[in-house]
Coordinates of C-alpha atoms in Angstrom, one line a residue:
X1 CA 57.4 -25.2 -41.2
X2 CA 57.1 -29.0 -40.9
X3 CA 59.4 -28.9 -37.9
X4 CA 57.3 -26.2 -36.3
X5 CA 54.2 -28.2 -37.1
X6 CA 55.8 -31.2 -35.5
X7 CA 56.6 -29.2 -32.4
X8 CA 53.0 -27.9 -32.3
X9 CA 51.7 -31.4 -32.9
X10 CA 53.9 -32.8 -30.1
X11 CA 52.8 -29.9 -27.8
X12 CA 49.2 -30.7 -28.5
X13 CA 49.8 -34.4 -27.8
X14 CA 51.7 -33.5 -24.6
X15 CA 48.8 -31.3 -23.4
X16 CA 46.3 -34.0 -24.1
X17 CA 48.5 -36.4 -22.2
X18 CA 48.7 -34.1 -19.2
X19 CA 44.9 -33.6 -19.2
X20 CA 44.4 -37.4 -19.4
X21 CA 46.8 -38.0 -16.5
X22 CA 45.0 -35.4 -14.4
X23 CA 41.6 -36.9 -15.2
X24 CA 43.0 -40.4 -14.4
X25 CA 44.4 -39.2 -11.1
X26 CA 41.1 -37.4 -10.2
X27 CA 39.1 -40.5 -11.1
X28 CA 41.5 -42.5 -8.9
X29 CA 40.8 -40.1 -6.0
X30 CA 37.1 -40.4 -6.5
X31 CA 37.3 -44.1 -6.6
X32 CA 39.3 -44.2 -3.3
X33 CA 36.5 -42.2 -1.7
X34 CA 34.0 -44.8 -2.6
X35 CA 33.7 -47.8 -0.3
X36 CA 31.3 -50.8 -0.6
X37 CA 29.8 -51.8 2.8
X38 CA 27.2 -54.5 3.6
X39 CA 24.3 -52.1 3.1
X40 CA 25.5 -50.4 -0.1
X41 CA 28.0 -48.1 -1.7
X42 CA 29.1 -44.9 0.1
X43 CA 31.2 -41.9 -0.9
X44 CA 33.2 -39.9 1.6
X45 CA 35.5 -36.9 1.3
X46 CA 39.1 -36.0 1.8
X47 CA 40.0 -34.7 5.3
X48 CA 41.7 -31.4 6.1
X49 CA 44.8 -33.5 5.5
X50 CA 44.0 -35.1 2.1
X51 CA 45.8 -38.2 3.1
X52 CA 42.9 -39.0 5.4
X53 CA 39.6 -40.2 4.0
X54 CA 36.6 -39.2 6.0
X55 CA 33.2 -40.8 6.0
X56 CA 30.6 -39.1 8.1
X57 CA 27.0 -40.1 8.8
X58 CA 27.0 -43.8 7.9
X59 CA 23.9 -45.5 9.1
X60 CA 24.7 -48.6 11.1
X61 CA 21.1 -49.4 12.2
X62 CA 17.6 -48.6 11.1
X63 CA 16.1 -45.4 12.4
X64 CA 14.7 -46.3 15.9
X65 CA 11.4 -44.5 15.4
X66 CA 7.7 -45.5 15.6
X67 CA 7.5 -49.2 16.5
X68 CA 11.3 -49.4 16.7
X69 CA 11.4 -46.9 19.6
X70 CA 12.8 -48.9 22.6
X71 CA 13.8 -51.9 20.5
X72 CA 17.2 -53.4 19.9
X73 CA 18.9 -51.7 16.9
X74 CA 17.6 -53.3 13.7
X75 CA 19.4 -53.8 10.4
X76 CA 19.8 -50.9 7.9
X77 CA 17.7 -51.2 4.8
X78 CA 20.1 -51.5 1.8
X79 CA 20.2 -48.7 -0.7
X80 CA 20.9 -48.6 -4.4
X81 CA 23.4 -46.2 -6.0
X82 CA 26.0 -44.2 -4.0
X83 CA 25.1 -42.7 -0.7
X84 CA 27.0 -39.5 0.2
X85 CA 28.6 -39.7 3.7
X86 CA 30.1 -36.3 3.9
X87 CA 28.3 -34.8 6.9
X88 CA 27.6 -35.9 10.5
X89 CA 24.2 -37.5 11.1
X90 CA 21.8 -35.9 13.6
X91 CA 22.7 -36.3 17.3
X92 CA 20.4 -38.4 19.4
X93 CA 17.5 -36.7 21.3
X94 CA 18.8 -34.6 24.1
X95 CA 18.5 -31.3 25.9
X96 CA 21.2 -28.7 26.1
X97 CA 23.0 -30.0 29.2
X98 CA 26.7 -29.2 29.0
X99 CA 27.9 -25.8 27.8
X100 CA 31.3 -27.2 26.7
X101 CA 29.7 -29.5 24.0
X102 CA 30.0 -27.8 20.6
X103 CA 28.2 -29.8 17.9
X104 CA 28.6 -29.8 14.1
X105 CA 25.5 -31.8 13.2
X106 CA 22.0 -30.8 12.0
X107 CA 20.5 -31.0 15.5
X108 CA 18.8 -33.7 17.7
X109 CA 16.6 -36.3 16.1
X110 CA 15.2 -39.7 17.0
X111 CA 16.7 -40.9 13.7
X112 CA 20.3 -40.8 15.0
X113 CA 22.1 -44.1 14.6
X114 CA 25.0 -43.0 12.5
X115 CA 28.7 -43.5 12.7
X116 CA 31.9 -42.0 11.2
X117 CA 35.2 -43.3 9.9
X118 CA 38.5 -41.6 9.5
X119 CA 41.1 -43.7 7.7
X120 CA 44.7 -43.2 6.5
X121 CA 44.6 -46.4 4.5
X122 CA 44.9 -46.1 0.7
X123 CA 43.6 -49.6 0.1
X124 CA 41.4 -52.2 1.8
X125 CA 44.5 -54.5 2.3
X126 CA 46.4 -52.4 4.8
X127 CA 44.9 -54.1 7.9
X128 CA 45.4 -51.1 10.3
X129 CA 44.4 -51.1 14.0
X130 CA 41.0 -49.7 14.7
X131 CA 40.0 -47.3 17.5
X132 CA 36.2 -47.0 18.3
X133 CA 35.3 -44.0 20.4
X134 CA 32.3 -43.8 22.8
X135 CA 31.5 -40.3 23.8
X136 CA 30.5 -39.2 27.3
X137 CA 27.7 -37.0 28.6
X138 CA 26.1 -38.7 31.6
X139 CA 24.0 -40.9 29.2
X140 CA 21.9 -37.8 28.6
X141 CA 24.0 -35.8 26.1
X142 CA 26.8 -36.1 23.6
X143 CA 27.4 -36.6 19.9
X144 CA 30.1 -37.8 17.6
X145 CA 30.1 -34.4 15.9
X146 CA 31.9 -32.7 18.8
X147 CA 34.9 -30.8 17.4
X148 CA 37.2 -31.8 20.3
X149 CA 36.6 -35.5 19.4
X150 CA 37.4 -35.3 15.7
X151 CA 39.3 -38.5 14.7
X152 CA 41.4 -37.1 11.8
X153 CA 44.6 -36.3 13.8
X154 CA 44.6 -39.7 15.5
X155 CA 44.1 -41.4 12.1
X156 CA 47.2 -39.6 10.9
X157 CA 49.2 -41.7 13.4
X158 CA 48.3 -44.9 11.6
X159 CA 44.9 -46.1 12.9
X160 CA 41.4 -46.2 11.6
X161 CA 39.1 -44.2 13.9
X162 CA 35.4 -44.8 14.3
X163 CA 32.8 -43.0 16.4
X164 CA 29.1 -43.8 16.8
X165 CA 26.0 -42.1 18.2
X166 CA 23.9 -44.1 20.7
X167 CA 20.5 -43.4 22.2
X168 CA 20.4 -41.3 25.4
X169 CA 18.1 -40.6 28.3
X170 CA 14.6 -42.0 28.1
X171 CA 15.2 -43.1 24.4
X172 CA 18.2 -45.1 25.4
X173 CA 17.5 -46.5 28.8
X174 CA 13.8 -46.7 29.4
X175 CA 12.6 -49.9 31.1
X176 CA 8.9 -50.9 31.2
X177 CA 7.1 -54.2 32.0
X178 CA 5.3 -54.3 28.6
X179 CA 8.7 -53.8 26.8
X180 CA 10.2 -56.7 28.8
X181 CA 7.2 -58.9 27.9
X182 CA 7.6 -58.1 24.2
X183 CA 11.3 -58.7 24.2
X184 CA 12.6 -62.0 22.9
X185 CA 15.2 -61.8 25.7
X186 CA 12.7 -60.8 28.4
X187 CA 14.6 -57.6 28.9
X188 CA 14.1 -53.8 28.6
X189 CA 16.4 -50.8 28.9
X190 CA 20.0 -50.6 27.8
X191 CA 19.1 -49.7 24.2
X192 CA 22.0 -47.2 24.2
X193 CA 24.4 -50.0 25.1
X194 CA 22.9 -52.2 22.4
X195 CA 23.6 -49.4 19.9
X196 CA 27.2 -49.4 20.9
X197 CA 27.4 -53.1 20.5
X198 CA 25.6 -52.9 17.1
X199 CA 28.2 -50.4 16.0
X200 CA 31.0 -52.8 17.0
X201 CA 29.3 -55.5 15.0
X202 CA 29.2 -53.1 12.0
X203 CA 32.9 -52.6 12.5
X204 CA 33.5 -56.3 12.5
X205 CA 31.6 -56.7 9.2
X206 CA 32.8 -53.6 7.4
X207 CA 36.0 -52.0 8.7
X208 CA 38.2 -54.1 6.4
X209 CA 36.8 -52.1 3.4
X210 CA 38.3 -49.0 5.0
X211 CA 41.7 -50.7 5.5
X212 CA 41.1 -51.6 9.1
X213 CA 41.8 -54.9 10.9
X214 CA 38.5 -56.3 12.4
X215 CA 40.7 -58.4 14.7
X216 CA 42.5 -55.5 16.2
X217 CA 39.9 -53.2 17.6
X218 CA 40.2 -50.9 20.7
X219 CA 37.2 -49.4 22.3
X220 CA 37.8 -46.1 24.2
X221 CA 35.6 -43.6 25.9
X222 CA 35.4 -40.8 28.5
X223 CA 33.0 -40.4 31.5
X224 CA 29.7 -42.1 30.4
X225 CA 31.8 -43.4 27.5
X226 CA 34.2 -45.0 30.0
X227 CA 31.3 -46.4 32.0
X228 CA 30.1 -47.9 28.7
X229 CA 33.5 -49.4 27.9
X230 CA 33.5 -51.2 31.3
X231 CA 29.9 -52.4 30.7
X232 CA 30.7 -53.5 27.1
X233 CA 33.7 -55.5 28.5
X234 CA 31.2 -57.1 31.0
X235 CA 28.6 -57.9 28.4
X236 CA 28.5 -61.4 26.9
X237 CA 26.9 -59.8 23.8
X238 CA 30.1 -58.0 22.9
X239 CA 32.8 -60.6 23.6
X240 CA 35.1 -61.1 20.7
X241 CA 34.2 -57.8 19.0
X242 CA 37.2 -55.9 20.4
X243 CA 40.7 -56.7 21.6
X244 CA 41.7 -53.8 23.8
X245 CA 40.0 -51.2 26.0
X246 CA 40.7 -47.6 27.2
X247 CA 38.7 -45.8 29.9
X248 CA 39.0 -42.1 30.8
X249 CA 37.4 -41.2 34.1
X250 CA 34.7 -43.6 35.0
X251 CA 33.4 -47.2 35.2
X252 CA 30.4 -49.2 36.3
X253 CA 31.9 -50.3 39.5
X254 CA 29.4 -48.8 41.9
X255 CA 26.8 -50.8 43.8
X256 CA 23.7 -50.0 45.8
X257 CA 22.7 -46.5 47.0
X258 CA 26.2 -45.5 48.0
X259 CA 27.5 -45.1 44.5
X260 CA 26.1 -45.0 41.0
X261 CA 25.6 -48.5 39.6
X262 CA 23.2 -50.3 37.4
X263 CA 19.8 -51.1 38.9
X264 CA 18.1 -54.5 38.7
X265 CA 15.5 -54.8 36.0
X266 CA 12.5 -55.0 38.3
X267 CA 13.5 -51.7 40.0
X268 CA 14.0 -49.9 36.6
X269 CA 10.7 -51.3 35.4
X270 CA 9.0 -49.7 38.5
X271 CA 10.6 -46.4 37.7
X272 CA 9.4 -46.7 34.1
X273 CA 5.8 -47.4 35.2
X274 CA 6.0 -44.4 37.6
X275 CA 7.1 -42.1 34.8
X276 CA 4.4 -43.4 32.4
X277 CA 1.7 -42.8 35.0
X278 CA 3.0 -39.3 35.7
X279 CA 2.4 -38.3 32.1
X280 CA -0.9 -40.1 31.8
X281 CA 0.3 -43.1 29.6
X282 CA -1.1 -46.5 30.4
X283 CA 0.4 -48.6 27.6
X284 CA 3.4 -49.0 25.4
X285 CA 1.4 -47.9 22.3
X286 CA 0.6 -44.6 24.0
X287 CA 4.2 -44.1 25.0
X288 CA 5.4 -44.8 21.4
X289 CA 2.8 -42.4 20.0
X290 CA 4.2 -39.4 22.0
X291 CA 6.3 -37.1 19.7
X292 CA 10.0 -37.3 20.5
X293 CA 10.3 -33.7 21.4
X294 CA 7.4 -33.9 23.9
X295 CA 8.7 -37.1 25.4
X296 CA 12.1 -35.5 25.9
X297 CA 10.5 -32.6 27.7
X298 CA 8.3 -34.8 29.9
X299 CA 11.4 -36.8 30.9
X300 CA 13.5 -33.8 31.8
X301 CA 13.3 -34.3 35.5
X302 CA 13.7 -38.1 35.5
X303 CA 17.0 -40.0 35.4
X304 CA 17.3 -43.0 33.0
X305 CA 20.4 -45.1 33.4
X306 CA 21.7 -48.5 32.2
X307 CA 20.3 -51.4 34.2
X308 CA 20.9 -55.1 34.9
X309 CA 18.5 -56.3 32.2
X310 CA 19.5 -59.9 32.2
X311 CA 20.6 -59.7 28.5
X312 CA 23.2 -57.0 27.8
X313 CA 24.1 -57.1 31.5
X314 CA 23.2 -60.5 33.0
X315 CA 24.6 -59.5 36.4
X316 CA 25.9 -56.6 38.3
X317 CA 29.1 -55.4 36.5
X318 CA 31.2 -55.8 39.7
X319 CA 30.0 -59.4 40.0
X320 CA 30.8 -60.2 36.3
X321 CA 34.4 -58.9 36.9
X322 CA 34.7 -60.7 40.2
X323 CA 33.8 -64.0 38.5
X324 CA 36.2 -63.3 35.7
X325 CA 33.5 -63.3 33.0
X326 CA 34.5 -60.0 31.5
X327 CA 36.5 -59.7 28.2
X328 CA 40.1 -60.5 29.1
X329 CA 41.7 -57.7 27.1
X330 CA 44.5 -55.2 27.8
X331 CA 43.1 -52.2 29.7
X332 CA 44.4 -48.7 29.9
X333 CA 42.5 -46.4 32.3
X334 CA 42.9 -43.4 34.6
X335 CA 41.5 -40.1 35.6
X336 CA 42.2 -36.4 35.9
X337 CA 43.8 -34.7 39.0
X338 CA 40.8 -32.4 39.6
X339 CA 37.8 -34.5 38.4
X340 CA 35.3 -32.9 40.7
X341 CA 36.8 -29.5 41.3
X342 CA 33.4 -28.0 40.6
X343 CA 32.5 -29.2 44.2
X344 CA 34.6 -26.4 45.6
X345 CA 32.4 -23.8 44.0
X346 CA 29.0 -25.4 44.2
X347 CA 28.2 -24.1 47.7
X348 CA 29.8 -22.3 50.6
X349 CA 33.6 -22.3 50.8
X350 CA 34.9 -25.6 52.2
X351 CA 36.1 -25.4 55.8
X352 CA 37.4 -28.1 58.3
X353 CA 34.0 -27.9 59.9
X354 CA 32.0 -28.4 56.7
X355 CA 34.3 -31.4 55.7
X356 CA 33.8 -33.1 59.0
X357 CA 30.0 -32.6 58.8
X358 CA 29.9 -33.9 55.2
X359 CA 32.0 -37.0 56.1
X360 CA 29.8 -37.8 59.1
X361 CA 26.7 -37.5 56.9
X362 CA 28.2 -39.7 54.2
X363 CA 30.0 -42.4 56.2
X364 CA 27.8 -42.6 59.4
X365 CA 29.4 -44.9 61.9
X366 CA 32.6 -45.2 59.8
X367 CA 33.1 -41.4 59.7
X368 CA 35.9 -41.6 62.3
X369 CA 37.9 -44.0 60.2
X370 CA 37.1 -41.9 57.0
X371 CA 38.5 -38.7 58.6
X372 CA 41.9 -40.3 59.0
X373 CA 42.1 -40.4 55.1
X374 CA 41.0 -36.8 54.5
X375 CA 43.2 -34.2 56.3
X376 CA 41.3 -31.2 57.6
X377 CA 43.4 -29.4 60.2
X378 CA 43.6 -26.2 58.0
X379 CA 41.3 -24.6 55.4
X380 CA 43.8 -25.6 52.7
X381 CA 43.7 -29.2 53.8
X382 CA 39.9 -29.2 54.0
X383 CA 39.7 -27.7 50.5
X384 CA 41.9 -30.4 49.0
X385 CA 40.1 -33.2 50.9
X386 CA 36.7 -31.8 49.8
X387 CA 37.8 -32.1 46.2
X388 CA 39.4 -35.5 46.7
X389 CA 36.2 -36.9 48.3
X390 CA 33.9 -35.5 45.7
X391 CA 36.2 -36.8 42.9
X392 CA 36.4 -40.2 44.4
X393 CA 32.6 -40.6 44.6
X394 CA 32.2 -39.0 41.1
X395 CA 34.5 -41.1 38.9
X396 CA 37.8 -41.9 40.6
X397 CA 36.9 -44.8 42.9
X398 CA 35.0 -46.5 40.1
X399 CA 38.0 -46.3 37.8
X400 CA 40.4 -47.5 40.5
X401 CA 38.1 -50.4 41.2
X402 CA 37.9 -51.3 37.5
X403 CA 41.7 -51.4 37.1
X404 CA 42.1 -53.5 40.2
X405 CA 39.3 -55.9 39.2
X406 CA 40.8 -56.4 35.8
X407 CA 44.2 -57.0 37.4
X408 CA 42.7 -59.5 39.9
X409 CA 40.5 -61.6 37.6
X410 CA 41.9 -60.8 34.1
X411 CA 45.0 -62.2 32.5
X412 CA 46.0 -59.2 30.3
X413 CA 48.2 -56.2 31.0
X414 CA 46.8 -53.1 32.8
X415 CA 48.1 -49.5 32.6
X416 CA 47.0 -46.6 34.8
X417 CA 47.4 -42.8 34.3
X418 CA 46.8 -39.5 36.0
X419 CA 46.3 -36.4 33.8
X420 CA 47.5 -33.3 35.6
X421 CA 47.6 -30.5 33.1
X422 CA 45.3 -27.4 33.6
X423 CA 44.3 -26.4 30.0
X424 CA 44.6 -22.7 29.2
X425 CA 41.3 -21.1 28.5
X426 CA 40.2 -18.0 26.5
X427 CA 40.0 -14.9 28.7
X428 CA 36.7 -14.8 30.5
X429 CA 35.8 -18.5 29.8
X430 CA 33.5 -19.6 32.6
X431 CA 31.7 -22.7 33.9
X432 CA 28.7 -21.0 35.4
X433 CA 30.3 -18.3 37.5
X434 CA 33.6 -20.0 37.9
X435 CA 36.6 -19.2 35.6
X436 CA 37.5 -22.5 33.9
X437 CA 41.2 -22.3 34.7
X438 CA 40.3 -22.4 38.4
X439 CA 38.8 -25.9 37.8
X440 CA 42.3 -27.2 37.0
X441 CA 42.7 -30.6 35.4
X442 CA 38.9 -31.1 35.5
X443 CA 36.6 -33.8 34.3
X444 CA 36.9 -34.1 30.5
X445 CA 39.9 -31.8 30.2
X446 CA 42.0 -34.5 28.6
X447 CA 39.7 -35.2 25.6
X448 CA 41.3 -32.7 23.1
X449 CA 44.8 -33.8 24.2
X450 CA 43.9 -37.5 23.4
X451 CA 42.6 -36.6 20.0
X452 CA 45.5 -34.1 19.4
X453 CA 42.9 -31.5 18.6
X454 CA 43.7 -28.6 20.8
X455 CA 42.9 -26.1 18.1
X456 CA 39.2 -27.0 18.3
X457 CA 38.9 -23.8 20.2
X458 CA 40.9 -20.6 20.4
X459 CA 42.9 -20.6 23.6
X460 CA 46.4 -19.4 24.6
X461 CA 47.9 -22.9 24.1
X462 CA 51.5 -23.2 25.0
X463 CA 54.2 -25.4 23.5
X464 CA 53.9 -27.7 26.5
X465 CA 50.2 -28.4 25.7
X466 CA 51.1 -29.6 22.2
X467 CA 53.9 -31.7 23.6
X468 CA 51.5 -33.3 26.1
X469 CA 48.9 -33.9 23.4
X470 CA 51.4 -35.5 21.1
X471 CA 52.6 -37.8 23.9
X472 CA 49.1 -38.7 25.0
X473 CA 47.7 -39.5 21.6
X474 CA 50.9 -41.5 20.8
X475 CA 50.4 -43.6 24.0
X476 CA 46.8 -44.2 23.1
X477 CA 47.7 -45.2 19.5
X478 CA 50.6 -47.4 20.5
X479 CA 48.3 -49.2 22.9
X480 CA 45.7 -49.7 20.2
X481 CA 48.4 -51.1 17.9
X482 CA 50.1 -53.5 20.3
X483 CA 48.4 -53.5 23.7
X484 CA 51.5 -51.7 25.1
X485 CA 51.4 -47.8 25.2
X486 CA 55.2 -47.5 25.1
X487 CA 57.1 -46.3 22.0
X488 CA 60.2 -44.4 20.8
X489 CA 60.6 -41.0 22.3
X490 CA 58.1 -41.5 25.1
X491 CA 58.7 -41.7 28.8
X492 CA 58.4 -45.3 29.9
X493 CA 55.0 -46.4 31.2
X494 CA 55.2 -49.4 33.5
X495 CA 52.4 -51.8 33.9
X496 CA 50.1 -51.3 36.8
X497 CA 50.7 -54.4 38.8
X498 CA 52.6 -55.8 41.8
X499 CA 55.6 -56.7 39.7
X500 CA 56.1 -53.0 38.8
X501 CA 55.0 -51.8 42.3
X502 CA 51.7 -50.4 41.0
X503 CA 53.2 -47.6 38.9
X504 CA 51.1 -44.7 37.5
X505 CA 52.0 -42.6 34.5
X506 CA 51.5 -38.9 35.4
X507 CA 50.7 -37.1 32.2
X508 CA 51.4 -33.4 32.4
X509 CA 54.0 -30.7 32.3
X510 CA 56.5 -33.4 33.4
X511 CA 55.3 -36.8 32.2
X512 CA 56.8 -39.6 34.3
X513 CA 55.9 -42.8 36.2
X514 CA 55.6 -42.9 39.9
X515 CA 54.2 -45.3 42.5
X516 CA 50.4 -45.2 43.0
X517 CA 49.2 -43.1 45.9
X518 CA 46.4 -43.4 48.4
X519 CA 46.0 -47.2 48.1
X520 CA 44.9 -47.5 51.8
X521 CA 42.3 -44.8 51.3
X522 CA 40.9 -46.5 48.2
X523 CA 40.8 -49.8 50.1
X524 CA 38.9 -48.2 52.9
X525 CA 36.4 -46.7 50.3
X526 CA 36.1 -50.1 48.7
X527 CA 35.2 -51.8 52.1
X528 CA 32.7 -49.1 52.8
X529 CA 31.0 -49.2 49.3
X530 CA 30.9 -52.9 49.0
X531 CA 30.0 -53.6 52.6
X532 CA 26.5 -54.0 54.0
X533 CA 24.0 -51.7 52.3
X534 CA 20.7 -50.2 53.4
X535 CA 18.3 -48.4 51.2

């Protein structure tokens, strides 16, 4: 009986011990999800993979509302207690522009300056590389909550991933004389770029608490996000806040009316005055009093874009790079094979005659020279040349120019890629009236491959897609870790410079390096775009 009692007593003690251990482990997990940042304590959640801690909707600046509309991002007001950061913050004010953007946030709001962190670190002492994502969307749309840009799978490869919202359209890039006058820097516009830089400052101050290394930060982005990366590299306001850069399909390397570039402050102020008058506003106070939803609607037909404000961008971006004043950091950039394939379906079927007509209209006296670079003797050639020309004036030339400017005036390694895979699509998936698969390796097609997040949508993915995604994400992560994308099990990626004969890594069904093509054509475009301009 005593022995039985002893066994029972021991069993009860063992049970209590197990319960205590479970409670201890649970409290440890809870503690690991709590992080102290400069504005207060936050509590995140475990990811789909419980080894990844996820913090969504962290405010990195005060809500830019009321008198803070069209002001540089202001500090967050500290809070007491523990703030839950387990859901994405609202996306910045925008209309429904792109059908392929699938959001997971509560909707658009002027109160939108939130960021997210995905970290594999189990303690603050791990000092992991950091990757900061800047989304695309033409500076009029986009959000960190897009499923194809989720950072968890990248984080599983040993990096801390951060993404931030930034103001868009009229809320992010409105310039106006009264705003310039009120600014301590005598500048207006570029509030969206200031948001990006403010997020980088937040990373500098806080990322160590998540196990990240504030001295090993890579900024990366696609389309307008890549334009932003090139501009942030050019801005004296951001120097020292990052150590590497990746650009996917785009850069601020245009100038004048021949290509999209940043306008001078005076010109953007004039556009701002014109818009204000068109809606009956005669003062900044009146403009700030307009409800955000109404202002968004009023601005629907007006384009607001980053400018040369004299503060964030003291000069034209091309001039900053030409003078070697940009951040001298390793750069990895490239584009997709069919960037502007939509041009083939936006009007009548391309023909040799339509291509010749288009080139004469675009290039004027230099059309004869231009035609040498765009074959057009058959309909197949005209079709290919039509897409090439549209792609080059869309994002390709800009990106090529960026790589070459960084090579010319920078002192860090440069790597160039070409993404060639046509993603499979669900049956009937369309862009307008065009089946998506017909658009090939179109603009933005690489995003879910980079984030190793192909399953963000149901599609007939093949084993080769998962292999490409694993390769691409590994190259990006390796570059973030060391400034060199190469690593075990990956095809060698040579540097893009004269010593390696300007090699490009082709990422697709067969990933391999090859010499860069069409250099003479790009140099012709460069001479045309940077030559004498007329308005």
